[in-house]
Structures are given as C-alpha cells and as structure tokens.
Amino acid sequence: MKNMTKVMMAATLAAGTLAAGCQTTPGVTAPVAQTLTNDALQAHNWQLVDATRTNGAKVTQLFFDPAKPLTLNFMNVNGNNRVTFMNTCNNMGAEYKIVNKNVQFNNVLSTMMACPEPQASFDTATMATVQGKYSLSKSANNVPMLTITNASQVANFKAVSK
C-alpha cells in the first residue's frame, strides 16, 4: 500500500508539473511589429543591447565598454534626414532615407583618426552592424525596439530618451 501511495504521489506531481509547463504566462506577449518611419526613428536614440553573429556568438567588438554602448541618433537637420553613430572613436554619420520600408545610407562620413584597439575594432564593427534590414517593434514591456539584420549578424537596439 505504501508503494502504491508513493507511485500515485509521483504520478500526481508529474502531471501537475506537465500541466504547469503547458500553461501560458499572462501578460507575456511576442514583440509587436511597428511601421518604420522617420518619425519613429527620430523619436528616440537607439542603444545597442545585443548583437550576435549567425553562429550565435556575441559580436564582442561592440561591447568592450559597457558604459558607452553603440547608440544611433536619427534626426532631421535643415530638411535632411541624418543619423550619427554615437560612442565611436571617429565621428561617424550619414544621410539616410527610408526606401521600401528599409533604411538606406548615402554619403557616410567619418573622421579618419588612428584609433587604438579596441576602439578601432568598435568603429569597424559599427559600420558592419548598421548595414542591413531594419525593423521596428515593441517589446512585451511596450519598449520600442530596433532590429538590424544582415547576412552575418542580428543587432537589437532599445529606445532611450534623446
């Protein structure tokens, strides 16, 4: 009888564990896609939160100084849409436009300082990261997110106040 009680308790525990694992968590939702517009890009600065290569490895060159993450600042200057790449060693930026729901750069400009490592690698990784397919969404916490995807990596940026 004791063995039967143990078996029934184990079965009850297992069933309860399986049922709990199949339940959905209230309030947790998938990111919601947003329309990519100049107003949406220019409403915030975009701070890098993670970047991974297609093999799953972190793009470590972008995270050498956690106090100064790569930040994108989209703005309108005298009627021209511009973006600057903040916290880089060289001053870098470009004109941009949205074409077919994607960001395209024109006239990328950069100072040409001889930056020491790891700043030089940060600048190189920045230019590789900002080239790709742009998409906007809102996280489960309703925080705007910008994702840039290209053939070698995926980078996620969160909206921060300007």
PDB file of C-alpha atoms in Angstrom:
ATOM      1  CA  MET A   1       0.000   0.000   0.000  1.00  0.00           C
ATOM      2  CA  LYS A   2       2.878   2.355   0.818  1.00  0.00           C
ATOM      3  CA  ASN A   3       4.413   1.724  -2.607  1.00  0.00           C
ATOM      4  CA  MET A   4       1.079   2.428  -4.311  1.00  0.00           C
ATOM      5  CA  THR A   5       0.760   5.733  -2.416  1.00  0.00           C
ATOM      6  CA  LYS A   6       4.290   6.724  -3.488  1.00  0.00           C
ATOM      7  CA  VAL A   7       3.511   5.858  -7.109  1.00  0.00           C
ATOM      8  CA  MET A   8       0.280   7.859  -7.056  1.00  0.00           C
ATOM      9  CA  MET A   9       2.002  10.856  -5.452  1.00  0.00           C
ATOM     10  CA  ALA A  10       4.772  10.727  -8.060  1.00  0.00           C
ATOM     11  CA  ALA A  11       2.222  10.495 -10.870  1.00  0.00           C
ATOM     12  CA  THR A  12       0.251  13.420  -9.460  1.00  0.00           C
ATOM     13  CA  LEU A  13       3.423  15.503  -9.139  1.00  0.00           C
ATOM     14  CA  ALA A  14       4.465  14.643 -12.712  1.00  0.00           C
ATOM     15  CA  ALA A  15       1.031  15.509 -14.115  1.00  0.00           C
ATOM     16  CA  GLY A  16       0.986  18.792 -12.231  1.00  0.00           C
ATOM     17  CA  THR A  17       4.459  19.670 -13.496  1.00  0.00           C
ATOM     18  CA  LEU A  18       3.482  18.902 -17.092  1.00  0.00           C
ATOM     19  CA  ALA A  19       0.286  20.929 -16.821  1.00  0.00           C
ATOM     20  CA  ALA A  20       2.172  23.895 -15.357  1.00  0.00           C
ATOM     21  CA  GLY A  21       4.715  23.711 -18.185  1.00  0.00           C
ATOM     22  CA  CYS A  22       1.972  23.894 -20.802  1.00  0.00           C
ATOM     23  CA  GLN A  23       0.289  26.970 -19.401  1.00  0.00           C
ATOM     24  CA  THR A  24       0.870  30.384 -20.908  1.00  0.00           C
ATOM     25  CA  THR A  25       2.117  33.196 -18.735  1.00  0.00           C
ATOM     26  CA  PRO A  26      -0.401  36.026 -18.525  1.00  0.00           C
ATOM     27  CA  GLY A  27       0.902  39.375 -19.723  1.00  0.00           C
ATOM     28  CA  VAL A  28       3.816  37.985 -21.766  1.00  0.00           C
ATOM     29  CA  THR A  29       3.361  38.631 -25.456  1.00  0.00           C
ATOM     30  CA  ALA A  30       5.502  38.433 -28.547  1.00  0.00           C
ATOM     31  CA  PRO A  31       7.010  41.668 -29.893  1.00  0.00           C
ATOM     32  CA  VAL A  32       4.554  43.699 -31.951  1.00  0.00           C
ATOM     33  CA  ALA A  33       5.800  44.950 -35.336  1.00  0.00           C
ATOM     34  CA  GLN A  34       5.698  48.703 -35.953  1.00  0.00           C
ATOM     35  CA  THR A  35       5.890  50.729 -39.167  1.00  0.00           C
ATOM     36  CA  LEU A  36       9.371  52.023 -39.990  1.00  0.00           C
ATOM     37  CA  THR A  37       9.030  55.810 -40.408  1.00  0.00           C
ATOM     38  CA  ASN A  38      11.281  58.835 -39.973  1.00  0.00           C
ATOM     39  CA  ASP A  39       9.135  59.998 -37.041  1.00  0.00           C
ATOM     40  CA  ALA A  40       9.503  56.622 -35.313  1.00  0.00           C
ATOM     41  CA  LEU A  41      13.288  56.534 -35.824  1.00  0.00           C
ATOM     42  CA  GLN A  42      13.758  60.160 -34.785  1.00  0.00           C
ATOM     43  CA  ALA A  43      11.578  59.932 -31.661  1.00  0.00           C
ATOM     44  CA  HIS A  44      14.349  58.208 -29.670  1.00  0.00           C
ATOM     45  CA  ASN A  45      18.007  57.378 -29.623  1.00  0.00           C
ATOM     46  CA  TRP A  46      18.609  53.664 -30.170  1.00  0.00           C
ATOM     47  CA  GLN A  47      21.020  51.969 -27.748  1.00  0.00           C
ATOM     48  CA  LEU A  48      22.554  48.596 -28.621  1.00  0.00           C
ATOM     49  CA  VAL A  49      21.503  45.856 -26.205  1.00  0.00           C
ATOM     50  CA  ASP A  50      22.785  42.778 -28.027  1.00  0.00           C
ATOM     51  CA  ALA A  51      24.404  41.706 -31.266  1.00  0.00           C
ATOM     52  CA  THR A  52      25.034  38.128 -32.307  1.00  0.00           C
ATOM     53  CA  ARG A  53      26.590  36.543 -35.347  1.00  0.00           C
ATOM     54  CA  THR A  54      24.644  33.982 -37.364  1.00  0.00           C
ATOM     55  CA  ASN A  55      26.509  31.224 -35.481  1.00  0.00           C
ATOM     56  CA  GLY A  56      25.151  32.602 -32.175  1.00  0.00           C
ATOM     57  CA  ALA A  57      28.428  34.168 -30.993  1.00  0.00           C
ATOM     58  CA  LYS A  58      28.279  37.646 -29.466  1.00  0.00           C
ATOM     59  CA  VAL A  59      29.836  40.458 -31.539  1.00  0.00           C
ATOM     60  CA  THR A  60      32.322  41.218 -28.753  1.00  0.00           C
ATOM     61  CA  GLN A  61      33.897  44.206 -30.549  1.00  0.00           C
ATOM     62  CA  LEU A  62      30.688  46.155 -29.873  1.00  0.00           C
ATOM     63  CA  PHE A  63      30.764  45.553 -26.105  1.00  0.00           C
ATOM     64  CA  PHE A  64      34.266  46.491 -24.953  1.00  0.00           C
ATOM     65  CA  ASP A  65      32.940  49.422 -22.869  1.00  0.00           C
ATOM     66  CA  PRO A  66      29.502  48.724 -21.358  1.00  0.00           C
ATOM     67  CA  ALA A  67      29.279  52.344 -20.150  1.00  0.00           C
ATOM     68  CA  LYS A  68      29.381  53.589 -23.773  1.00  0.00           C
ATOM     69  CA  PRO A  69      27.237  51.337 -25.975  1.00  0.00           C
ATOM     70  CA  LEU A  70      26.763  51.964 -29.659  1.00  0.00           C
ATOM     71  CA  THR A  71      23.854  54.399 -29.946  1.00  0.00           C
ATOM     72  CA  LEU A  72      22.133  55.558 -33.129  1.00  0.00           C
ATOM     73  CA  ASN A  73      20.728  59.099 -33.274  1.00  0.00           C
ATOM     74  CA  PHE A  74      18.345  59.676 -36.192  1.00  0.00           C
ATOM     75  CA  MET A  75      17.437  63.332 -36.772  1.00  0.00           C
ATOM     76  CA  ASN A  76      16.323  65.924 -39.288  1.00  0.00           C
ATOM     77  CA  VAL A  77      18.887  68.654 -39.943  1.00  0.00           C
ATOM     78  CA  ASN A  78      17.776  71.507 -42.216  1.00  0.00           C
ATOM     79  CA  GLY A  79      15.310  69.236 -44.022  1.00  0.00           C
ATOM     80  CA  ASN A  80      17.784  66.353 -44.410  1.00  0.00           C
ATOM     81  CA  ASN A  81      17.439  63.061 -42.551  1.00  0.00           C
ATOM     82  CA  ARG A  82      20.711  62.161 -40.825  1.00  0.00           C
ATOM     83  CA  VAL A  83      21.965  59.518 -38.434  1.00  0.00           C
ATOM     84  CA  THR A  84      25.018  59.694 -36.201  1.00  0.00           C
ATOM     85  CA  PHE A  85      26.707  56.698 -34.624  1.00  0.00           C
ATOM     86  CA  MET A  86      27.444  57.686 -31.041  1.00  0.00           C
ATOM     87  CA  ASN A  87      30.301  56.485 -28.780  1.00  0.00           C
ATOM     88  CA  THR A  88      32.559  55.620 -31.703  1.00  0.00           C
ATOM     89  CA  CYS A  89      36.202  56.744 -31.707  1.00  0.00           C
ATOM     90  CA  ASN A  90      35.796  58.532 -35.032  1.00  0.00           C
ATOM     91  CA  ASN A  91      32.839  60.838 -35.577  1.00  0.00           C
ATOM     92  CA  MET A  92      30.623  58.888 -37.959  1.00  0.00           C
ATOM     93  CA  GLY A  93      27.286  59.606 -39.570  1.00  0.00           C
ATOM     94  CA  ALA A  94      25.314  59.595 -42.789  1.00  0.00           C
ATOM     95  CA  GLU A  95      22.318  60.894 -44.644  1.00  0.00           C
ATOM     96  CA  TYR A  96      19.585  58.287 -44.734  1.00  0.00           C
ATOM     97  CA  LYS A  97      16.237  57.645 -46.351  1.00  0.00           C
ATOM     98  CA  ILE A  98      13.566  55.010 -45.999  1.00  0.00           C
ATOM     99  CA  VAL A  99      13.082  53.060 -49.238  1.00  0.00           C
ATOM    100  CA  ASN A 100      10.769  50.042 -49.497  1.00  0.00           C
ATOM    101  CA  LYS A 101      10.344  50.000 -45.693  1.00  0.00           C
ATOM    102  CA  ASN A 102      14.109  49.915 -45.089  1.00  0.00           C
ATOM    103  CA  VAL A 103      16.859  52.386 -44.164  1.00  0.00           C
ATOM    104  CA  GLN A 104      19.404  53.246 -46.841  1.00  0.00           C
ATOM    105  CA  PHE A 105      22.519  55.339 -46.185  1.00  0.00           C
ATOM    106  CA  ASN A 106      24.010  57.909 -48.511  1.00  0.00           C
ATOM    107  CA  ASN A 107      27.279  59.817 -48.060  1.00  0.00           C
ATOM    108  CA  VAL A 108      28.589  58.007 -44.977  1.00  0.00           C
ATOM    109  CA  LEU A 109      31.129  60.341 -43.391  1.00  0.00           C
ATOM    110  CA  SER A 110      33.796  59.621 -40.803  1.00  0.00           C
ATOM    111  CA  THR A 111      36.795  61.365 -39.364  1.00  0.00           C
ATOM    112  CA  MET A 112      39.986  59.411 -40.015  1.00  0.00           C
ATOM    113  CA  MET A 113      41.698  59.330 -36.611  1.00  0.00           C
ATOM    114  CA  ALA A 114      44.062  56.447 -35.994  1.00  0.00           C
ATOM    115  CA  CYS A 115      42.100  54.910 -33.135  1.00  0.00           C
ATOM    116  CA  PRO A 116      43.808  52.431 -30.820  1.00  0.00           C
ATOM    117  CA  GLU A 117      42.352  48.995 -30.136  1.00  0.00           C
ATOM    118  CA  PRO A 118      39.707  48.142 -29.085  1.00  0.00           C
ATOM    119  CA  GLN A 119      38.150  51.419 -30.332  1.00  0.00           C
ATOM    120  CA  ALA A 120      39.283  50.797 -33.925  1.00  0.00           C
ATOM    121  CA  SER A 121      37.503  47.417 -33.938  1.00  0.00           C
ATOM    122  CA  PHE A 122      34.423  49.052 -32.392  1.00  0.00           C
ATOM    123  CA  ASP A 123      34.262  51.544 -35.288  1.00  0.00           C
ATOM    124  CA  THR A 124      34.665  48.763 -37.875  1.00  0.00           C
ATOM    125  CA  ALA A 125      32.017  46.626 -36.173  1.00  0.00           C
ATOM    126  CA  THR A 126      29.680  49.639 -36.024  1.00  0.00           C
ATOM    127  CA  MET A 127      29.715  50.078 -39.794  1.00  0.00           C
ATOM    128  CA  ALA A 128      29.122  46.344 -40.315  1.00  0.00           C
ATOM    129  CA  THR A 129      26.233  46.397 -37.814  1.00  0.00           C
ATOM    130  CA  VAL A 130      24.262  49.346 -39.198  1.00  0.00           C
ATOM    131  CA  GLN A 131      24.104  47.890 -42.724  1.00  0.00           C
ATOM    132  CA  GLY A 132      21.129  45.575 -43.135  1.00  0.00           C
ATOM    133  CA  LYS A 133      17.357  45.196 -42.920  1.00  0.00           C
ATOM    134  CA  TYR A 134      15.754  47.468 -40.303  1.00  0.00           C
ATOM    135  CA  SER A 135      12.592  46.597 -38.395  1.00  0.00           C
ATOM    136  CA  LEU A 136      10.769  48.251 -35.508  1.00  0.00           C
ATOM    137  CA  SER A 137       8.730  46.515 -32.839  1.00  0.00           C
ATOM    138  CA  LYS A 138       7.591  46.946 -29.265  1.00  0.00           C
ATOM    139  CA  SER A 139       8.738  44.536 -26.578  1.00  0.00           C
ATOM    140  CA  ALA A 140       6.430  42.833 -24.102  1.00  0.00           C
ATOM    141  CA  ASN A 141       7.166  45.790 -21.794  1.00  0.00           C
ATOM    142  CA  ASN A 142       5.990  48.180 -24.553  1.00  0.00           C
ATOM    143  CA  VAL A 143       9.562  49.444 -25.137  1.00  0.00           C
ATOM    144  CA  PRO A 144      10.280  50.348 -28.786  1.00  0.00           C
ATOM    145  CA  MET A 145      12.982  48.105 -30.270  1.00  0.00           C
ATOM    146  CA  LEU A 146      15.002  48.481 -33.469  1.00  0.00           C
ATOM    147  CA  THR A 147      16.448  45.328 -35.035  1.00  0.00           C
ATOM    148  CA  ILE A 148      19.049  45.348 -37.815  1.00  0.00           C
ATOM    149  CA  THR A 149      19.601  42.040 -39.596  1.00  0.00           C
ATOM    150  CA  ASN A 150      22.229  41.295 -42.229  1.00  0.00           C
ATOM    151  CA  ALA A 151      23.916  38.196 -43.651  1.00  0.00           C
ATOM    152  CA  SER A 152      26.379  37.927 -40.760  1.00  0.00           C
ATOM    153  CA  GLN A 153      24.566  39.191 -37.657  1.00  0.00           C
ATOM    154  CA  VAL A 154      21.469  40.452 -35.849  1.00  0.00           C
ATOM    155  CA  ALA A 155      21.636  43.557 -33.632  1.00  0.00           C
ATOM    156  CA  ASN A 156      18.918  44.765 -31.256  1.00  0.00           C
ATOM    157  CA  PHE A 157      18.627  48.338 -30.023  1.00  0.00           C
ATOM    158  CA  LYS A 158      16.239  49.683 -27.384  1.00  0.00           C
ATOM    159  CA  ALA A 159      14.706  53.141 -27.471  1.00  0.00           C
ATOM    160  CA  VAL A 160      16.231  55.608 -24.997  1.00  0.00           C
ATOM    161  CA  SER A 161      15.444  59.263 -24.396  1.00  0.00           C
ATOM    162  CA  LYS A 162      17.244  61.828 -26.521  1.00  0.00           C
TER     163      LYS A 162
END
